[in-house]
PDB file of C-alpha atoms and ligand atoms in Angstrom:
ATOM      1  CA  MET A 270       3.509  21.629  10.976  1.00 92.00           C
ATOM      2  CA  ILE A 271       4.218  18.096   9.398  1.00 97.00           C
ATOM      3  CA  ALA A 272       5.522  17.136  12.923  1.00 97.00           C
ATOM      4  CA  GLU A 273       2.488  18.554  14.458  1.00 97.00           C
ATOM      5  CA  ASN A 274       0.137  16.668  11.648  1.00 98.00           C
ATOM      6  CA  LEU A 275       1.628  13.516  12.292  1.00 98.00           C
ATOM      7  CA  ILE A 276       1.818  13.399  16.117  1.00 97.00           C
ATOM      8  CA  ASN A 277      -1.843  14.366  16.276  1.00 97.00           C
ATOM      9  CA  ILE A 278      -2.685  11.485  13.595  1.00 98.00           C
ATOM     10  CA  LYS A 279      -0.717   9.108  15.390  1.00 97.00           C
ATOM     11  CA  ASN A 280      -2.204   9.882  18.637  1.00 96.00           C
ATOM     12  CA  LYS A 281      -5.756   8.919  17.164  1.00 95.00           C
ATOM     13  CA  LEU A 282      -4.423   5.200  15.904  1.00 98.00           C
ATOM     14  CA  PRO A 283      -4.994   2.184  17.798  1.00 98.00           C
ATOM     15  CA  GLU A 284      -1.859   0.509  18.335  1.00 96.00           C
ATOM     16  CA  ASN A 285      -2.557  -2.196  15.714  1.00 96.00           C
ATOM     17  CA  VAL A 286      -2.580   0.414  12.860  1.00 98.00           C
ATOM     18  CA  THR A 287       0.198   1.264  10.984  1.00 98.00           C
ATOM     19  CA  LEU A 288       0.490   4.360   9.463  1.00 98.00           C
ATOM     20  CA  VAL A 289       1.814   4.859   6.183  1.00 98.00           C
ATOM     21  CA  ALA A 290       2.930   8.375   5.566  1.00 98.00           C
ATOM     22  CA  VAL A 291       2.256   9.083   1.773  1.00 98.00           C
ATOM     23  CA  SER A 292       4.607  11.411   0.503  1.00 98.00           C
ATOM     24  CA  LYS A 293       4.221  11.384  -2.909  1.00 97.00           C
ATOM     25  CA  THR A 294       5.123  14.819  -4.782  1.00 96.00           C
ATOM     26  CA  LYS A 295       6.750  16.210  -1.725  1.00 97.00           C
ATOM     27  CA  PRO A 296      10.044  17.325  -1.665  1.00 97.00           C
ATOM     28  CA  ILE A 297      12.825  15.533   0.451  1.00 98.00           C
ATOM     29  CA  SER A 298      12.814  18.327   3.118  1.00 98.00           C
ATOM     30  CA  ASP A 299       9.021  17.344   3.848  1.00 98.00           C
ATOM     31  CA  LEU A 300       9.934  13.727   4.384  1.00 98.00           C
ATOM     32  CA  GLN A 301      12.804  14.514   6.532  1.00 98.00           C
ATOM     33  CA  GLU A 302      10.828  16.744   8.750  1.00 98.00           C
ATOM     34  CA  ALA A 303       8.426  13.549   9.508  1.00 98.00           C
ATOM     35  CA  TYR A 304      11.719  11.320   9.771  1.00 98.00           C
ATOM     36  CA  ASN A 305      12.753  13.771  12.358  1.00 98.00           C
ATOM     37  CA  ALA A 306       9.377  13.484  14.370  1.00 97.00           C
ATOM     38  CA  GLY A 307       9.756   9.623  14.316  1.00 97.00           C
ATOM     39  CA  GLN A 308       7.985   8.500  11.191  1.00 98.00           C
ATOM     40  CA  ARG A 309       9.782   5.771   9.379  1.00 98.00           C
ATOM     41  CA  ILE A 310       7.345   4.175   7.035  1.00 98.00           C
ATOM     42  CA  PHE A 311       6.564   6.366   3.743  1.00 98.00           C
ATOM     43  CA  GLY A 312       4.160   5.288   0.771  1.00 98.00           C
ATOM     44  CA  GLU A 313       4.953   6.356  -2.841  1.00 98.00           C
ATOM     45  CA  ASN A 314       3.164   6.081  -5.970  1.00 97.00           C
ATOM     46  CA  LYS A 315       6.048   6.476  -8.610  1.00 97.00           C
ATOM     47  CA  ILE A 316       9.260   4.050  -8.587  1.00 97.00           C
ATOM     48  CA  GLN A 317      11.561   6.475  -9.912  1.00 97.00           C
ATOM     49  CA  GLU A 318      10.624   9.175  -7.470  1.00 97.00           C
ATOM     50  CA  MET A 319      10.578   6.493  -4.676  1.00 98.00           C
ATOM     51  CA  VAL A 320      14.180   5.427  -5.928  1.00 98.00           C
ATOM     52  CA  THR A 321      15.357   9.069  -5.677  1.00 98.00           C
ATOM     53  CA  LYS A 322      14.056   9.363  -2.358  1.00 98.00           C
ATOM     54  CA  TYR A 323      15.434   6.290  -1.017  1.00 98.00           C
ATOM     55  CA  ASP A 324      18.886   7.512  -2.312  1.00 98.00           C
ATOM     56  CA  GLU A 325      18.631  10.517  -0.560  1.00 98.00           C
ATOM     57  CA  LEU A 326      16.966   9.640   2.780  1.00 98.00           C
ATOM     58  CA  PRO A 327      18.244   7.185   6.025  1.00 98.00           C
ATOM     59  CA  LYS A 328      18.429   3.641   5.381  1.00 98.00           C
ATOM     60  CA  ASP A 329      15.920   2.633   8.104  1.00 98.00           C
ATOM     61  CA  ILE A 330      13.270   3.824   6.423  1.00 98.00           C
ATOM     62  CA  GLU A 331      10.387   1.437   5.217  1.00 98.00           C
ATOM     63  CA  TRP A 332       9.427   2.521   1.737  1.00 98.00           C
ATOM     64  CA  HIS A 333       5.988   0.985   0.501  1.00 98.00           C
ATOM     65  CA  MET A 334       4.699   1.116  -3.252  1.00 98.00           C
ATOM     66  CA  ILE A 335       1.297   2.428  -3.216  1.00 97.00           C
ATOM     67  CA  GLY A 336       0.900   3.173  -6.736  1.00 95.00           C
ATOM     68  CA  HIS A 337      -0.504   1.307 -10.064  1.00 92.00           C
ATOM     69  CA  LEU A 338       2.625  -0.862 -11.025  1.00 92.00           C
ATOM     70  CA  GLN A 339       4.443  -1.065 -14.259  1.00 92.00           C
ATOM     71  CA  ARG A 340       5.849  -4.449 -14.657  1.00 95.00           C
ATOM     72  CA  ASN A 341       9.022  -3.422 -16.329  1.00 95.00           C
ATOM     73  CA  LYS A 342      10.070  -0.792 -13.391  1.00 97.00           C
ATOM     74  CA  VAL A 343       9.672  -3.355 -10.582  1.00 98.00           C
ATOM     75  CA  LYS A 344      13.456  -4.118 -11.251  1.00 98.00           C
ATOM     76  CA  TYR A 345      14.151  -0.436 -10.114  1.00 98.00           C
ATOM     77  CA  MET A 346      13.050  -1.106  -6.577  1.00 98.00           C
ATOM     78  CA  ALA A 347      13.550  -4.778  -6.165  1.00 98.00           C
ATOM     79  CA  HIS A 348      16.544  -4.105  -3.853  1.00 98.00           C
ATOM     80  CA  PHE A 349      14.688  -2.126  -1.103  1.00 98.00           C
ATOM     81  CA  VAL A 350      10.887  -1.866  -1.232  1.00 98.00           C
ATOM     82  CA  SER A 351       9.242  -3.194   1.797  1.00 98.00           C
ATOM     83  CA  LEU A 352       5.928  -3.682   0.946  1.00 98.00           C
ATOM     84  CA  ILE A 353       3.916  -3.296  -2.539  1.00 98.00           C
ATOM     85  CA  HIS A 354       0.293  -2.481  -2.096  1.00 98.00           C
ATOM     86  CA  GLY A 355      -1.164  -2.296  -5.442  1.00 94.00           C
ATOM     87  CA  VAL A 356      -0.655  -5.835  -7.186  1.00 97.00           C
ATOM     88  CA  ASP A 357      -3.252  -6.342  -9.513  1.00 95.00           C
ATOM     89  CA  SER A 358      -2.284  -9.379 -11.659  1.00 96.00           C
ATOM     90  CA  PHE A 359      -0.675 -12.891 -11.370  1.00 97.00           C
ATOM     91  CA  LYS A 360       1.744 -11.643 -14.006  1.00 97.00           C
ATOM     92  CA  THR A 361       3.009  -8.621 -11.584  1.00 97.00           C
ATOM     93  CA  LEU A 362       3.336 -11.278  -8.778  1.00 97.00           C
ATOM     94  CA  LYS A 363       5.638 -13.179 -10.800  1.00 98.00           C
ATOM     95  CA  GLU A 364       7.695 -10.340 -11.939  1.00 98.00           C
ATOM     96  CA  ILE A 365       8.153  -8.959  -8.466  1.00 98.00           C
ATOM     97  CA  ASP A 366       9.241 -12.767  -7.409  1.00 98.00           C
ATOM     98  CA  LYS A 367      11.712 -12.776 -10.532  1.00 98.00           C
ATOM     99  CA  GLN A 368      13.245  -9.537  -9.633  1.00 98.00           C
ATOM    100  CA  ALA A 369      13.239 -10.287  -5.468  1.00 98.00           C
ATOM    101  CA  LYS A 370      14.906 -13.346  -6.376  1.00 98.00           C
ATOM    102  CA  LYS A 371      17.906 -11.656  -8.112  1.00 98.00           C
ATOM    103  CA  HIS A 372      18.374  -9.696  -4.666  1.00 98.00           C
ATOM    104  CA  ASP A 373      17.918 -12.623  -2.719  1.00 98.00           C
ATOM    105  CA  ARG A 374      15.035 -11.092  -0.867  1.00 98.00           C
ATOM    106  CA  VAL A 375      11.495 -11.923  -0.196  1.00 98.00           C
ATOM    107  CA  ILE A 376       9.180  -9.246  -1.000  1.00 98.00           C
ATOM    108  CA  ASN A 377       6.111  -8.498   0.717  1.00 98.00           C
ATOM    109  CA  CYS A 378       2.998  -7.674  -1.061  1.00 98.00           C
ATOM    110  CA  LEU A 379      -0.695  -7.038  -0.946  1.00 98.00           C
ATOM    111  CA  LEU A 380      -3.431  -7.821  -3.454  1.00 98.00           C
ATOM    112  CA  GLN A 381      -5.502  -4.867  -4.615  1.00 97.00           C
ATOM    113  CA  ALA A 382      -8.995  -5.452  -4.422  1.00 97.00           C
ATOM    114  CA  ARG A 383     -11.622  -3.207  -6.602  1.00 94.00           C
ATOM    115  CA  ILE A 384     -14.274  -1.955  -3.856  1.00 92.00           C
ATOM    116  CA  ALA A 385     -14.932   1.550  -5.442  1.00 87.00           C
ATOM    117  CA  LYS A 386     -17.896   1.652  -7.626  1.00 82.00           C
ATOM    118  CA  GLU A 387     -16.029   4.308  -9.992  1.00 79.00           C
ATOM    119  CA  GLU A 388     -14.771   2.826 -13.332  1.00 73.00           C
ATOM    120  CA  THR A 389     -11.514   4.363 -13.021  1.00 65.00           C
ATOM    121  CA  LYS A 390     -10.145   2.237  -9.987  1.00 63.00           C
ATOM    122  CA  PHE A 391      -7.474  -0.155 -10.475  1.00 80.00           C
ATOM    123  CA  GLY A 392      -7.724  -3.652  -8.712  1.00 92.00           C
ATOM    124  CA  LEU A 393      -8.971  -7.274  -8.767  1.00 96.00           C
ATOM    125  CA  THR A 394     -12.141  -8.628  -8.178  1.00 95.00           C
ATOM    126  CA  PHE A 395     -12.794 -10.874  -5.025  1.00 96.00           C
ATOM    127  CA  GLN A 396     -13.211 -13.746  -7.164  1.00 97.00           C
ATOM    128  CA  GLU A 397      -9.965 -12.978  -8.998  1.00 97.00           C
ATOM    129  CA  ILE A 398      -8.288 -12.496  -5.537  1.00 97.00           C
ATOM    130  CA  LYS A 399      -9.172 -16.193  -4.181  1.00 96.00           C
ATOM    131  CA  ASN A 400      -8.356 -17.639  -7.454  1.00 97.00           C
ATOM    132  CA  ILE A 401      -4.560 -16.107  -7.512  1.00 97.00           C
ATOM    133  CA  LEU A 402      -4.200 -17.013  -3.564  1.00 95.00           C
ATOM    134  CA  PHE A 403      -5.348 -20.631  -3.785  1.00 94.00           C
ATOM    135  CA  SER A 404      -3.979 -21.118  -7.215  1.00 95.00           C
ATOM    136  CA  GLU A 405      -0.888 -23.992  -7.535  1.00 95.00           C
ATOM    137  CA  GLU A 406       1.301 -21.295  -9.398  1.00 96.00           C
ATOM    138  CA  ILE A 407       1.538 -19.137  -6.327  1.00 96.00           C
ATOM    139  CA  LYS A 408       3.181 -21.986  -4.387  1.00 94.00           C
ATOM    140  CA  GLU A 409       6.155 -21.686  -6.841  1.00 97.00           C
ATOM    141  CA  LEU A 410       6.884 -18.134  -6.274  1.00 98.00           C
ATOM    142  CA  LYS A 411       9.237 -18.531  -3.306  1.00 97.00           C
ATOM    143  CA  ASN A 412      10.246 -14.794  -3.383  1.00 98.00           C
ATOM    144  CA  ILE A 413       7.222 -13.182  -2.642  1.00 98.00           C
ATOM    145  CA  ASN A 414       4.851 -13.413   0.391  1.00 96.00           C
ATOM    146  CA  VAL A 415       1.110 -11.893  -0.196  1.00 97.00           C
ATOM    147  CA  VAL A 416       0.659 -10.628   3.343  1.00 97.00           C
ATOM    148  CA  GLY A 417      -2.842  -9.216   3.054  1.00 97.00           C
ATOM    149  CA  LEU A 418      -5.168  -7.065   0.790  1.00 98.00           C
ATOM    150  CA  MET A 419      -5.323  -3.325  -0.118  1.00 98.00           C
ATOM    151  CA  GLY A 420      -8.365  -1.325  -1.106  1.00 96.00           C
ATOM    152  CA  MET A 421      -9.266   2.292  -2.264  1.00 94.00           C
ATOM    153  CA  ALA A 422     -12.980   3.420  -1.583  1.00 93.00           C
ATOM    154  CA  THR A 423     -15.019   5.356  -3.824  1.00 91.00           C
ATOM    155  CA  PHE A 424     -14.212   9.022  -3.749  1.00 89.00           C
ATOM    156  CA  THR A 425     -17.441  10.491  -1.840  1.00 91.00           C
ATOM    157  CA  ASP A 426     -18.664  11.783   1.171  1.00 91.00           C
ATOM    158  CA  ASP A 427     -21.425   9.228   1.520  1.00 94.00           C
ATOM    159  CA  GLN A 428     -20.492   7.367   4.839  1.00 95.00           C
ATOM    160  CA  GLU A 429     -22.897   4.527   4.360  1.00 96.00           C
ATOM    161  CA  GLN A 430     -21.324   3.782   1.002  1.00 96.00           C
ATOM    162  CA  LEU A 431     -17.685   3.920   2.244  1.00 96.00           C
ATOM    163  CA  LYS A 432     -18.709   1.774   5.101  1.00 97.00           C
ATOM    164  CA  SER A 433     -19.903  -0.852   2.932  1.00 97.00           C
ATOM    165  CA  GLU A 434     -17.055  -0.599   0.633  1.00 96.00           C
ATOM    166  CA  PHE A 435     -14.769  -1.114   3.615  1.00 98.00           C
ATOM    167  CA  ASN A 436     -16.941  -3.864   5.173  1.00 98.00           C
ATOM    168  CA  ASP A 437     -16.892  -5.674   2.140  1.00 97.00           C
ATOM    169  CA  LEU A 438     -12.912  -5.866   1.911  1.00 98.00           C
ATOM    170  CA  LYS A 439     -12.925  -6.586   5.861  1.00 98.00           C
ATOM    171  CA  ALA A 440     -15.365  -9.721   5.043  1.00 98.00           C
ATOM    172  CA  LEU A 441     -12.923 -10.925   2.256  1.00 97.00           C
ATOM    173  CA  PHE A 442     -10.144 -10.602   4.531  1.00 97.00           C
ATOM    174  CA  ASN A 443     -11.847 -12.751   7.238  1.00 96.00           C
ATOM    175  CA  GLU A 444     -12.752 -15.146   4.632  1.00 95.00           C
ATOM    176  CA  ILE A 445      -9.267 -15.834   3.528  1.00 94.00           C
ATOM    177  CA  ASN A 446      -8.109 -15.995   6.989  1.00 90.00           C
ATOM    178  CA  ILE A 447     -10.438 -18.271   8.111  1.00 85.00           C
ATOM    179  CA  SER A 448      -9.314 -20.697   5.163  1.00 82.00           C
ATOM    180  CA  GLY A 449      -5.915 -20.936   6.728  1.00 74.00           C
ATOM    181  CA  LYS A 450      -3.445 -18.395   4.959  1.00 73.00           C
ATOM    182  CA  ASP A 451      -0.436 -18.009   6.803  1.00 73.00           C
ATOM    183  CA  LYS A 452       0.633 -14.629   7.505  1.00 82.00           C
ATOM    184  CA  PHE A 453      -2.135 -13.041   6.126  1.00 92.00           C
ATOM    185  CA  THR A 454      -2.239  -9.912   8.819  1.00 95.00           C
ATOM    186  CA  THR A 455      -2.517  -6.715   6.931  1.00 98.00           C
ATOM    187  CA  LEU A 456      -5.501  -4.830   5.615  1.00 98.00           C
ATOM    188  CA  SER A 457      -4.278  -1.583   4.036  1.00 98.00           C
ATOM    189  CA  MET A 458      -7.475   0.689   3.704  1.00 98.00           C
ATOM    190  CA  GLY A 459      -8.239   4.098   4.518  1.00 97.00           C
ATOM    191  CA  MET A 460      -6.719   7.803   3.564  1.00 97.00           C
ATOM    192  CA  SER A 461      -6.856  11.343   4.751  1.00 96.00           C
ATOM    193  CA  GLY A 462     -10.606  11.725   4.340  1.00 94.00           C
ATOM    194  CA  ASP A 463     -11.763   7.905   5.485  1.00 96.00           C
ATOM    195  CA  TYR A 464      -9.294   6.579   7.743  1.00 97.00           C
ATOM    196  CA  GLN A 465     -11.385   6.864  10.882  1.00 97.00           C
ATOM    197  CA  LEU A 466     -14.399   4.863   9.224  1.00 97.00           C
ATOM    198  CA  ALA A 467     -11.767   2.237   7.661  1.00 98.00           C
ATOM    199  CA  ILE A 468     -10.187   1.592  10.957  1.00 98.00           C
ATOM    200  CA  ASP A 469     -13.650   1.141  12.636  1.00 98.00           C
ATOM    201  CA  CYS A 470     -14.383  -1.452   9.633  1.00 98.00           C
ATOM    202  CA  GLY A 471     -11.051  -3.493  10.620  1.00 98.00           C
ATOM    203  CA  SER A 472      -8.171  -1.748   8.791  1.00 98.00           C
ATOM    204  CA  THR A 473      -4.777  -2.323  10.037  1.00 98.00           C
ATOM    205  CA  MET A 474      -2.856  -0.052   7.858  1.00 98.00           C
ATOM    206  CA  VAL A 475      -3.622   3.415   6.802  1.00 98.00           C
ATOM    207  CA  ARG A 476      -2.411   5.544   4.019  1.00 98.00           C
ATOM    208  CA  ILE A 477      -2.387   9.168   4.941  1.00 98.00           C
ATOM    209  CA  GLY A 478      -0.769  11.999   2.737  1.00 98.00           C
ATOM    210  CA  SER A 479      -2.604  15.612   2.707  1.00 97.00           C
ATOM    211  CA  SER A 480      -3.307  15.434   6.306  1.00 97.00           C
ATOM    212  CA  ILE A 481       0.204  14.962   7.248  1.00 98.00           C
ATOM    213  CA  PHE A 482       1.974  16.999   4.426  1.00 97.00           C
ATOM    214  CA  GLY A 483      -0.927  19.327   3.076  1.00 94.00           C
ATOM    215  CA  ASN A 484      -2.602  19.569  -0.214  1.00 91.00           C
ATOM    216  CA  ARG A 485      -0.284  18.190  -3.110  1.00 87.00           C
ATOM    217  CA  ASN A 486       0.619  20.386  -6.518  1.00 78.00           C
ATOM    218  CA  TYR A 487       0.148  18.304  -9.284  1.00 65.00           C
ATOM    219  CA  LYS A 488       2.461  19.589 -11.963  1.00 55.00           C
ATOM    220  CA  ILE A 489       1.178  18.364 -15.221  1.00 45.00           C
TER     221      ILE A 489
HETATM  222  C1  PLP B 209      -2.322   9.433  -2.726  1.00 75.07           C
HETATM  223  C2  PLP B 209      -2.760   8.116  -2.149  1.00 75.07           C
HETATM  224  C3  PLP B 209      -3.201   8.180  -0.856  1.00 75.07           C
HETATM  225  C4  PLP B 209      -3.066   9.222   0.222  1.00 75.07           C
HETATM  226  O1  PLP B 209      -3.838  10.138  -0.058  1.00 75.07           O
HETATM  227  P1  PLP B 209      -4.336  11.445   0.637  1.00 75.07           P
HETATM  228  O2  PLP B 209      -5.963  11.758   0.471  1.00 75.07           O
HETATM  229  O3  PLP B 209      -3.437  12.413   0.465  1.00 75.07           O
HETATM  230  O4  PLP B 209      -4.375  10.773   2.107  1.00 75.07           O
HETATM  231  C5  PLP B 209      -3.349   6.695  -0.217  1.00 75.07           C
HETATM  232  N1  PLP B 209      -3.592   5.584  -1.015  1.00 75.07           N
HETATM  233  C6  PLP B 209      -3.323   5.664  -2.402  1.00 75.07           C
HETATM  234  C7  PLP B 209      -3.126   4.352  -3.222  1.00 75.07           C
HETATM  235  C8  PLP B 209      -2.824   6.885  -2.952  1.00 75.07           C
HETATM  236  O5  PLP B 209      -2.462   7.023  -4.217  1.00 75.07           O
END
């Protein structure tokens, strides 16, 4: 089932769109099944869970941290994480830089923008993103690379609202690109329920969980 879901989704994605298989809460055997079907990029939202899975699975997997970051846990993933999607402060960038340096690595990061109208969603305002990207301080962080933006739309079926949120993020992405930021190539938006629309609005990376692995059961 997992292999079939994965292949169906992959066949629908344009060539320039990267698929992150969101495997949070799922057992190793599910990830192994997706791996056997050719998937090499997995997204997790808890650092400890990602570390456990990293230790047990093949080493050619690219691990993406998509969840809200606790700064004091960045050190546990600094030796292997390949992209951190949810960066929402300069302090966190600084911590990632510090930990990456210890491993002599450069860690790619995305700044998380707040696009949803809901109160609960994390993320930076568009102005805060520009302030960080065009600050003098960021130039001192040699062990991180901000390669793009990430956003989570409002949890709604209202297509017009989703579209307007995705379009806003794409416009910011373009604006930053035009201003000449190097290596600013990744726009991470779109999940199981809204990835088609996100791609229409310019997404280059979709984060898909339940449409591949099935619904999640959260244990409290
Ligand atoms: C869980 C999660 C996803 C995947 O959600 P699905 O609806 O299962 O596809 C994508 N992005 C983030 C940040 C998530 O936490």
